[in-house]
Structure formats: C-alpha cells, structure tokens
C-alpha cells in the first residue's frame, strides 16, 4: 500500500492540514437551540473532502522517477530556466529550505536570491489587514565583504532594504484571498551578488514564485521586472552599468493580465514614454507569470482554501438595514475629524445591536410565520366534558399565528469587518451616483492650496505647504561633505549622498495618540519617493557644493502627504537659495473601478487629489510628481485585481492637469521664497591644488589640518584625492585666513624667490630654520646668514627674529635652502654699483667683455642670458617682483613695488591658476599684473648683481 511514499506521505504530515469538524465558511452566532441545516452540513463535508482529494492529486502529479527522492512530506527538487529579456533566470526549489511552505532560489548571472514562505499553524484574530510580513536582507558575504561596526554582522534592516521589502509586499497583498488569517512571513536573502545584476527586481519575482508554490491561497501568480531606457531603447532587467546611462528606473510588478504595482524615477520623462515603458514591462511580467503558473500546477502544494473564514453574507444586509440611512448623512460631513467621530459612534451603535441586544431582520418579522395549535371553543356546539389528557380532534381548530423570530447575534470581529466594507461601499456609491465627493469636489477637483516660505528665521530654508487638510512643514539645512549620508550596501560601496529627504508622520497629524520612535517602513518609503522626485531639479555638486538635507514633518494629514512633501520641499529649497532647475509638484490619484455596481456605465472613475477615506475605500493609489511637461517620480498601488494600460493613461493625463493647477497655486506663495543663501548658512570655498600636495595639508595623523581648523576657526576642511579642497566656515574672515594658510602650504617654491620679514622658528648650531610661509620652513645655513664669519648662530640671532631671505636651492627631498647673505649689500668696492651696472647696460654694444665681478656672479645665472639689471620689470616677464637695493636711494622704480605686494605675489600658489582666481583682488599696478611666468629667475639674476 505504501509502495509509493511520495503520494501518501503528505497525509501523514498533519501539522498543516488540521481540518476542522465543520468547514463552514461563515461564523454567524446562532441561537443554541437552532438546528444546523442539512445543506450546511453537506457543503461542509464537500469542502473537507475536496481538501484531502486535492492534496493527494497534487502530490501524485509530482512523481518524477528520474529525480532524487525527497523525505516524506517534502516536495521533489527541480529547476527550470525562465526567459527574462535577453537572458534567462534559473529557478530552483527542493534543495534549500525544504521545511518551509515554499522556498526557491532564483539566479541571474551570479546574483542569487533565496526566498522562503511560511504560514502559522493557527489562524490569528480576523482583521481587515492581511497578516503578512516581509523581510529582505543583503548579506555582505554575498559580495565578499564584511559588515562594518564592532560586531561584524548584519544588524537592523537598512533603509534601502526596507524599500525592497515594500516592493515585495505591495504587489503580493492584493492577490491574497479575503478571510485567510494565518500569519504569513516571507524571508528573502541575497546569497551572492556579482555587481551587475541587481537583486531587488529578482527578489520580487522570487517571492512571487515561492508564494505560488506554497499553500498560501492567492488569486494569481505575481512577478516583477525592472525597465531601463538607454538611447530611447527599453531594456528589461538592465545591468548596473546599463543603468548608469539610463534615463528611466522603473519597476513593474503584476500578474499575467493586469498591473499591480509600478514605482520609478526618471528625468522629466513625458507620459507617453512612461506608458510605453510600462507596456514593455507588463509583457515581460506576463511571460514570467505564465511560466510560474505552469510550475505551480505541476509542483505546487495544494492551497489552504478550507482555512478561509468569511463573515456571514446576511450580516452585510443587516448592517445596511441598521446603519444605511445614517451612513449616507455621516459621509456628507466635509471635515475629517467630525466625520471620523460620527462613524465611530455609528459603529458602536451597530455593534451594540448585533453583538449584545440581537437583531431581527424586518423581512423575517414580516414574512416568517410558524403554525401553532390554538384551542378555542365552538360556540355552536354544546359543551362536552373531556377526560384529562384526552383531546377530541374533531373539536380542535388549528389556526396559524405569527411568532416573533429569535434575535440573531454575530461576533464583534465580523461586525467591524462588515461595517468597514459597507462604509466603503456607500462612499463609492455616493461618488458614482451623485458625482460629488465627501468634501463636495468633482472627480478632477483640487483642494484649496496655501503656502508660505521663510517662517523659521534661523533655518536655512523653510516652507509650510497646505492642501485641504494635509499640511507639510519642510525645512532645508545646508552643510559640507561631513553632513552627507553614508550608505554601506552591496550595490553602492560607501556611497555618500549629498541630498536626502527625511519624512516624519507623527500621530498628532491625524489627531491620535501613538508611540514615537524609529521611522516606520511607511515613513521611509514616503521619504524616498519625495526625495527621488526632487533630486532631478537639483544643481550639480560643481555648481552648488553643499550637502542638502530636507526634513518634511507632516503636521496635518488627510491624504497624499508624500506629495505635499514634494511641494513643500521644492518651496523650501528655493527659500534656502538652492538654484533648482524647475519647480515641481506632486499629486495623488484614486479610482473607483467597478462603477456598474452603483448604476454607472462601467467606465472607471479617476479621482484627483484623493483624501484619506478615498484612499482607503478606493481601488488605486497613484502618486505622480514632476513639472508641467515631465515626470520625475511615480508610484502606483492597486487594491483590486489590477488595472490596464488605458486606465493608467487616463490617470496620467488627469494627473498632468492636476500638477499644472498645483504649480500655479505654488507660484502664489506668500511670502515668496528668498532664493538666496541665508546669513546663517555656512560658506564653502573650493580650492584646487596638486594632488601630491594633499598630504601636506593633512599632515601626519591629520595634525596639520586640525591645527589649521583650530587656528582659523573654520568648521571643516575636506580634502579629496584629486586635489579638491573644500573649506567650510561660518564667516568670511576665518575662511580667508584658512585659505591663505593652505595656499602657502601648497605653493610651489622656485629658486630665486625672495621672502620678506620671515620669522626664525628654531636655531641649530649649523644655522636657523626660517618660516617663509605658514607651515613651510627652510634652512638658512650659518655661512649664508652674514657676509662676515660667525662663530655661533646664537651670537647674532634668536628665535622670533625676522629677516629677509632668498631661496637658493631645493634638494631632492624637497627641502629648502635659504640665504640672507645674498640680499645684503656687498661692501667690496670693486663690485660695481647699481648705477654703474645700469650704465654698463646702456653701453653694452661698446663693451667687449664684462668686468671680473660681474663674470664671477654670472656663474649662478641661468643660461638664457637675462641677467642684466633693469629697475623696471624686464621683458623676461618674471612673475616675481624686482627687489629694492638697500643702498640705492635714487631708484624710483624700486620704490614703485610696495612690500605688501611682494608678499602677496610670492605667497600665491603656482600649482594651479584657479587658486589665484579665488583670492580677493588687491590693488596692483598695471606693470605687475602683466607679468607672466616665462622666466622666474630674473629676480635671482638681478639680486645677484646688487
């Protein structure tokens, strides 16, 4: 009998298949004496037998003699390749996680995602929210890395992992059947990552396949793909390299017949292009779902349909009889809080009747009659004596008398579920039949908009955006690179985000009391949507080197608070002086799909700028952000079986009209955005130095850069390997001071440069160390200190003395050799004076050879022969000013170059021309500004002849 254990083994595994005594789908609480109808018992037995029969048939279909035999109750291992775009994904099951209800590994390239689905054995308390939880984790070992931090292991879920959890959850939830209350958990891990094939879209498909193979009852299989656009060509599941050039990042999930979720970001893409991309993605999803459906029929486990428990169908009719008339009046209340309180009061009244007092339907009271025996005397006949206990049937008249029916009682959970569904039904009926929404608007109407900027004086930028009963307070903070958000994940290794938006939804915004703590998954998702919507309008880092943080605190909420964050964030950015490219706005769209139910023509009704109740009772939540002509971000969730492309097109076009109206109202903001940097915002100056000079700025162990920060009072100095230096300061004075120090540190000294009024920092037996610029010292040997002989350096100099020196040598190690003697007047009378040398220059044609002293000094001159003295700046176009002779008094040309200009020209950096451009302008004569850098040795030559 057990020759083939694969057929009978599931019957032995009874932990999951504990069939109740009665498989009745309803849970009405009837009177104790009321007998259970035979039809109900018949239906129950059929349901139970169907569950067992389906189980055996499904397991019988898994027989594969060629496969490896699995343990009893465990599915046979198998693998299959599914075409996706221009390549295949490999789906495997039965190898890993065999005790789970469903588990698969999906491979794309060398990226592997493992997903499992498990169900609780005992159902939880019924509610209107399906008990589904999703967890996604990227193991750093998948990329050959180790997690940072002290513990060296993965910790709490990161923000980007939360976003992928939401991508998995949102398309699966609409396919779950109502009435199934077993807690369901989907776990997904990235086991291997090759850096090319993204795991997020793969995780959505893996979850859809695992659910389809499990016992979880669903309506249809789900899959997801990413769509990119490179060179006006759409690509399914593009690689990370292809995404670098893509103008679109779209993730589409759905079934073989409809779209359930889309989410994406683009660079001002028109609606027509977006629809084309969705169509391409839907075709790819359909192909995957067809393959998954075939796999589920062949290898999937039987669904737990017997575990579905629905409220009694007559309860819907009873709730409408009790509260229908009052519901119509309550739903006409325009303000959210009074309407909510009225609904709560009405719900309590319905609960009291149906759970405590009992309810007798009007139809049962009028139409139900029970025949009872009524004995009465016949006046026309004589009275007869009847023995006790005997009845003469000829004298008994049977008269039908109606008797009051027994009241019906229902569970509190069922009443609450039904009351919510009836409320949604009445709200949808009011919109379709009356053409008016709860607040009196038409389907395409936009709520009243009011906005103001600059309401927080100390913030760098602020805006308060109000749309109806939804309000967002957006605040912008500007900072340097240290304020950037660091991201450590598989996709982006240690990426720094210079722009991020943080969304906060406190319980007070809906007038409730709740716990405050870490941001919820909803807050993280809404914040990312608003962030990606605003990102395309920001300037590049080269044009605006600030890190930008936007905080959006929802102070009031009645629908589409994430789109209010987009509008408020855009205004706050302008108020902070960020040069945004365009103004953008966001709008949330809703839908009533089945209008025939309420007497409509069947055409879906699209709603603009939906409120909270319309979001909860509607069939769609479609958020679109962008300019008047292009889209930057979009997100759509479907709560029914899905929508088609024509419906989506209608929603996109209606959303475009709504954005135009909102942008027009935003332009009326009062007061208007400042559009300039706040006086409290930090100042950032960018310098460009040679990359090899970065280590000089940093110093050993960062000592030098720390000393510059402490000395000047700047907030931060950020250096990059490419030679970019960013100085962040609160005031201009400290900024200029630090800029001067860094310029001195990174300047390129040239032999022959003269440095005036330099301080002696230390004294050694062999000479003194002189600071020619901040942080730059050189050795002036004892032999170069004085024309005369010195026995000890301390005899003539001490620390703190100041002197003029000249750079005479730079050795291979970059050390500087200075000379004071080269600048001192020579007492030797044989040496020609300045006037004699000037005269000799004028008569150079008649001179056959220079004198002996000049010939001797010419040894250190460059070979270009430009060693003759010219008191004015000579034609050698040297960038260094000519020194002034200490013994010549009639040289007007020497007096024309003040000492402060010499200091500035000498201390200016020569490594990059951009450095000089950043310095404040000083008054310099025309002759000086015309100097070029063709020959930087002319001053050396000139000084050598003094």
PDB file of C-alpha atoms in Angstrom, residues 449-595:
ATOM      1  CA  UNK A 449      -3.875  75.293  -1.541  1.00  0.00           C
ATOM      2  CA  UNK A 450      -1.990  77.739   0.661  1.00  0.00           C
ATOM      3  CA  UNK A 451       1.788  78.043   1.082  1.00  0.00           C
ATOM      4  CA  UNK A 452       4.289  80.355   2.738  1.00  0.00           C
ATOM      5  CA  UNK A 453       8.088  80.483   2.963  1.00  0.00           C
ATOM      6  CA  UNK A 454      10.629  81.757   5.457  1.00  0.00           C
ATOM      7  CA  UNK A 455       8.539  81.181   8.563  1.00  0.00           C
ATOM      8  CA  UNK A 456      11.536  79.774  10.525  1.00  0.00           C
ATOM      9  CA  UNK A 457      14.109  82.596  10.857  1.00  0.00           C
ATOM     10  CA  UNK A 458      17.127  80.509  11.901  1.00  0.00           C
ATOM     11  CA  UNK A 459      16.604  77.677   9.412  1.00  0.00           C
ATOM     12  CA  UNK A 460      18.470  77.885   6.116  1.00  0.00           C
ATOM     13  CA  UNK A 461      15.180  77.449   4.262  1.00  0.00           C
ATOM     14  CA  UNK A 462      11.606  76.640   5.283  1.00  0.00           C
ATOM     15  CA  UNK A 463       8.140  76.351   3.778  1.00  0.00           C
ATOM     16  CA  UNK A 464       4.663  75.428   5.005  1.00  0.00           C
ATOM     17  CA  UNK A 465       2.532  73.812   2.324  1.00  0.00           C
ATOM     18  CA  UNK A 466      -1.174  73.240   2.997  1.00  0.00           C
ATOM     19  CA  UNK A 467      -3.578  71.429   0.681  1.00  0.00           C
ATOM     20  CA  UNK A 468      -7.000  70.938   2.197  1.00  0.00           C
ATOM     21  CA  UNK A 469      -6.477  69.093   5.479  1.00  0.00           C
ATOM     22  CA  UNK A 470      -2.981  67.903   4.525  1.00  0.00           C
ATOM     23  CA  UNK A 471      -0.053  70.042   5.658  1.00  0.00           C
ATOM     24  CA  UNK A 472       3.720  69.646   5.407  1.00  0.00           C
ATOM     25  CA  UNK A 473       6.383  71.698   7.163  1.00  0.00           C
ATOM     26  CA  UNK A 474       9.555  71.421   5.060  1.00  0.00           C
ATOM     27  CA  UNK A 475      12.923  72.594   6.390  1.00  0.00           C
ATOM     28  CA  UNK A 476      16.205  72.688   4.441  1.00  0.00           C
ATOM     29  CA  UNK A 477      19.647  72.510   6.050  1.00  0.00           C
ATOM     30  CA  UNK A 478      22.857  73.145   4.097  1.00  0.00           C
ATOM     31  CA  UNK A 479      26.203  71.721   5.102  1.00  0.00           C
ATOM     32  CA  UNK A 480      29.526  70.392   3.924  1.00  0.00           C
ATOM     33  CA  UNK A 481      30.630  66.920   2.928  1.00  0.00           C
ATOM     34  CA  UNK A 482      30.703  65.740   6.534  1.00  0.00           C
ATOM     35  CA  UNK A 483      26.918  66.164   6.672  1.00  0.00           C
ATOM     36  CA  UNK A 484      26.439  63.761   3.752  1.00  0.00           C
ATOM     37  CA  UNK A 485      24.626  60.487   4.404  1.00  0.00           C
ATOM     38  CA  UNK A 486      26.871  57.449   4.206  1.00  0.00           C
ATOM     39  CA  UNK A 487      25.426  54.323   2.579  1.00  0.00           C
ATOM     40  CA  UNK A 488      27.026  50.935   3.012  1.00  0.00           C
ATOM     41  CA  UNK A 489      25.372  48.215   0.938  1.00  0.00           C
ATOM     42  CA  UNK A 490      26.033  45.708  -1.799  1.00  0.00           C
ATOM     43  CA  UNK A 491      25.089  47.999  -4.663  1.00  0.00           C
ATOM     44  CA  UNK A 492      26.920  51.161  -3.629  1.00  0.00           C
ATOM     45  CA  UNK A 493      30.084  50.667  -1.607  1.00  0.00           C
ATOM     46  CA  UNK A 494      30.451  53.515   0.895  1.00  0.00           C
ATOM     47  CA  UNK A 495      28.430  55.941  -1.180  1.00  0.00           C
ATOM     48  CA  UNK A 496      27.879  59.454   0.136  1.00  0.00           C
ATOM     49  CA  UNK A 497      24.511  61.046  -0.558  1.00  0.00           C
ATOM     50  CA  UNK A 498      24.742  64.808  -0.809  1.00  0.00           C
ATOM     51  CA  UNK A 499      20.950  65.110  -0.904  1.00  0.00           C
ATOM     52  CA  UNK A 500      18.442  63.270   1.242  1.00  0.00           C
ATOM     53  CA  UNK A 501      14.879  63.858   2.418  1.00  0.00           C
ATOM     54  CA  UNK A 502      13.555  62.585   5.742  1.00  0.00           C
ATOM     55  CA  UNK A 503       9.804  62.221   6.132  1.00  0.00           C
ATOM     56  CA  UNK A 504       8.092  62.205   9.524  1.00  0.00           C
ATOM     57  CA  UNK A 505       4.481  61.261  10.233  1.00  0.00           C
ATOM     58  CA  UNK A 506       3.729  61.862  13.943  1.00  0.00           C
ATOM     59  CA  UNK A 507       0.421  60.572  15.361  1.00  0.00           C
ATOM     60  CA  UNK A 508      -0.664  64.126  16.169  1.00  0.00           C
ATOM     61  CA  UNK A 509      -1.080  64.887  12.462  1.00  0.00           C
ATOM     62  CA  UNK A 510      -4.247  62.749  12.444  1.00  0.00           C
ATOM     63  CA  UNK A 511      -5.385  63.753  15.928  1.00  0.00           C
ATOM     64  CA  UNK A 512      -4.389  60.465  17.538  1.00  0.00           C
ATOM     65  CA  UNK A 513      -2.133  59.202  20.294  1.00  0.00           C
ATOM     66  CA  UNK A 514       0.692  56.870  19.317  1.00  0.00           C
ATOM     67  CA  UNK A 515       4.219  55.733  20.025  1.00  0.00           C
ATOM     68  CA  UNK A 516       7.145  57.820  18.851  1.00  0.00           C
ATOM     69  CA  UNK A 517      10.348  56.065  17.870  1.00  0.00           C
ATOM     70  CA  UNK A 518      12.359  54.963  14.872  1.00  0.00           C
ATOM     71  CA  UNK A 519      10.864  55.786  11.468  1.00  0.00           C
ATOM     72  CA  UNK A 520       8.349  53.252  10.228  1.00  0.00           C
ATOM     73  CA  UNK A 521       8.545  51.475   6.889  1.00  0.00           C
ATOM     74  CA  UNK A 522       5.844  53.759   5.575  1.00  0.00           C
ATOM     75  CA  UNK A 523       7.823  56.851   6.572  1.00  0.00           C
ATOM     76  CA  UNK A 524      10.970  55.522   4.911  1.00  0.00           C
ATOM     77  CA  UNK A 525       9.070  54.701   1.708  1.00  0.00           C
ATOM     78  CA  UNK A 526       7.271  58.044   1.504  1.00  0.00           C
ATOM     79  CA  UNK A 527      10.513  59.907   2.216  1.00  0.00           C
ATOM     80  CA  UNK A 528      12.361  58.107  -0.568  1.00  0.00           C
ATOM     81  CA  UNK A 529       9.563  58.812  -3.038  1.00  0.00           C
ATOM     82  CA  UNK A 530       9.693  62.548  -2.293  1.00  0.00           C
ATOM     83  CA  UNK A 531      13.498  62.515  -2.341  1.00  0.00           C
ATOM     84  CA  UNK A 532      13.719  60.892  -5.756  1.00  0.00           C
ATOM     85  CA  UNK A 533      11.073  63.301  -7.048  1.00  0.00           C
ATOM     86  CA  UNK A 534      13.130  66.361  -6.037  1.00  0.00           C
ATOM     87  CA  UNK A 535      16.565  65.044  -6.975  1.00  0.00           C
ATOM     88  CA  UNK A 536      16.421  65.810 -10.750  1.00  0.00           C
ATOM     89  CA  UNK A 537      15.870  69.542 -10.150  1.00  0.00           C
ATOM     90  CA  UNK A 538      18.988  69.999  -8.002  1.00  0.00           C
ATOM     91  CA  UNK A 539      22.176  71.610  -9.364  1.00  0.00           C
ATOM     92  CA  UNK A 540      25.362  69.608  -9.754  1.00  0.00           C
ATOM     93  CA  UNK A 541      27.927  69.473  -6.992  1.00  0.00           C
ATOM     94  CA  UNK A 542      30.319  71.598  -9.013  1.00  0.00           C
ATOM     95  CA  UNK A 543      27.752  74.388  -9.241  1.00  0.00           C
ATOM     96  CA  UNK A 544      26.486  74.060  -5.673  1.00  0.00           C
ATOM     97  CA  UNK A 545      28.955  72.231  -3.400  1.00  0.00           C
ATOM     98  CA  UNK A 546      26.592  71.923  -0.446  1.00  0.00           C
ATOM     99  CA  UNK A 547      25.117  68.816   1.144  1.00  0.00           C
ATOM    100  CA  UNK A 548      21.349  69.324   1.263  1.00  0.00           C
ATOM    101  CA  UNK A 549      19.043  67.848   3.872  1.00  0.00           C
ATOM    102  CA  UNK A 550      15.263  68.273   3.666  1.00  0.00           C
ATOM    103  CA  UNK A 551      13.018  67.441   6.607  1.00  0.00           C
ATOM    104  CA  UNK A 552       9.310  67.066   5.927  1.00  0.00           C
ATOM    105  CA  UNK A 553       7.168  66.910   9.038  1.00  0.00           C
ATOM    106  CA  UNK A 554       3.507  66.194   8.389  1.00  0.00           C
ATOM    107  CA  UNK A 555       1.558  68.441  10.743  1.00  0.00           C
ATOM    108  CA  UNK A 556      -1.853  67.558   9.270  1.00  0.00           C
ATOM    109  CA  UNK A 557      -2.832  64.571   7.173  1.00  0.00           C
ATOM    110  CA  UNK A 558      -5.867  63.724   5.125  1.00  0.00           C
ATOM    111  CA  UNK A 559      -4.381  62.001   2.097  1.00  0.00           C
ATOM    112  CA  UNK A 560      -1.335  62.369  -0.189  1.00  0.00           C
ATOM    113  CA  UNK A 561       1.069  63.616   2.477  1.00  0.00           C
ATOM    114  CA  UNK A 562       4.069  62.376   0.471  1.00  0.00           C
ATOM    115  CA  UNK A 563       3.074  64.596  -2.445  1.00  0.00           C
ATOM    116  CA  UNK A 564       2.665  67.507  -0.032  1.00  0.00           C
ATOM    117  CA  UNK A 565       6.279  66.820   0.983  1.00  0.00           C
ATOM    118  CA  UNK A 566       7.308  67.201  -2.661  1.00  0.00           C
ATOM    119  CA  UNK A 567       5.559  70.564  -2.984  1.00  0.00           C
ATOM    120  CA  UNK A 568       6.768  71.858   0.381  1.00  0.00           C
ATOM    121  CA  UNK A 569      10.290  70.574  -0.223  1.00  0.00           C
ATOM    122  CA  UNK A 570      10.511  72.369  -3.562  1.00  0.00           C
ATOM    123  CA  UNK A 571       9.498  75.674  -1.978  1.00  0.00           C
ATOM    124  CA  UNK A 572      11.909  75.188   0.932  1.00  0.00           C
ATOM    125  CA  UNK A 573      14.803  74.521  -1.443  1.00  0.00           C
ATOM    126  CA  UNK A 574      14.094  77.772  -3.245  1.00  0.00           C
ATOM    127  CA  UNK A 575      13.853  79.600   0.085  1.00  0.00           C
ATOM    128  CA  UNK A 576      17.294  78.240   1.050  1.00  0.00           C
ATOM    129  CA  UNK A 577      18.845  79.682  -2.094  1.00  0.00           C
ATOM    130  CA  UNK A 578      19.386  76.356  -3.854  1.00  0.00           C
ATOM    131  CA  UNK A 579      19.406  77.109  -7.604  1.00  0.00           C
ATOM    132  CA  UNK A 580      16.846  74.484  -8.625  1.00  0.00           C
ATOM    133  CA  UNK A 581      16.267  73.885 -12.327  1.00  0.00           C
ATOM    134  CA  UNK A 582      12.465  73.810 -12.226  1.00  0.00           C
ATOM    135  CA  UNK A 583       9.566  73.883  -9.818  1.00  0.00           C
ATOM    136  CA  UNK A 584       7.808  70.559  -9.378  1.00  0.00           C
ATOM    137  CA  UNK A 585       4.613  69.405  -7.698  1.00  0.00           C
ATOM    138  CA  UNK A 586       3.086  66.075  -6.725  1.00  0.00           C
ATOM    139  CA  UNK A 587      -0.473  64.757  -6.772  1.00  0.00           C
ATOM    140  CA  UNK A 588      -2.157  61.516  -5.646  1.00  0.00           C
ATOM    141  CA  UNK A 589      -4.787  59.913  -7.875  1.00  0.00           C
ATOM    142  CA  UNK A 590      -7.509  57.439  -6.905  1.00  0.00           C
ATOM    143  CA  UNK A 591     -10.037  55.284  -8.726  1.00  0.00           C
ATOM    144  CA  UNK A 592     -13.412  53.579  -8.436  1.00  0.00           C
ATOM    145  CA  UNK A 593     -13.053  50.621 -10.791  1.00  0.00           C
ATOM    146  CA  UNK A 594     -16.432  48.851 -10.852  1.00  0.00           C
ATOM    147  CA  UNK A 595     -18.954  51.616 -11.462  1.00  0.00           C
TER     148      UNK A 595
END
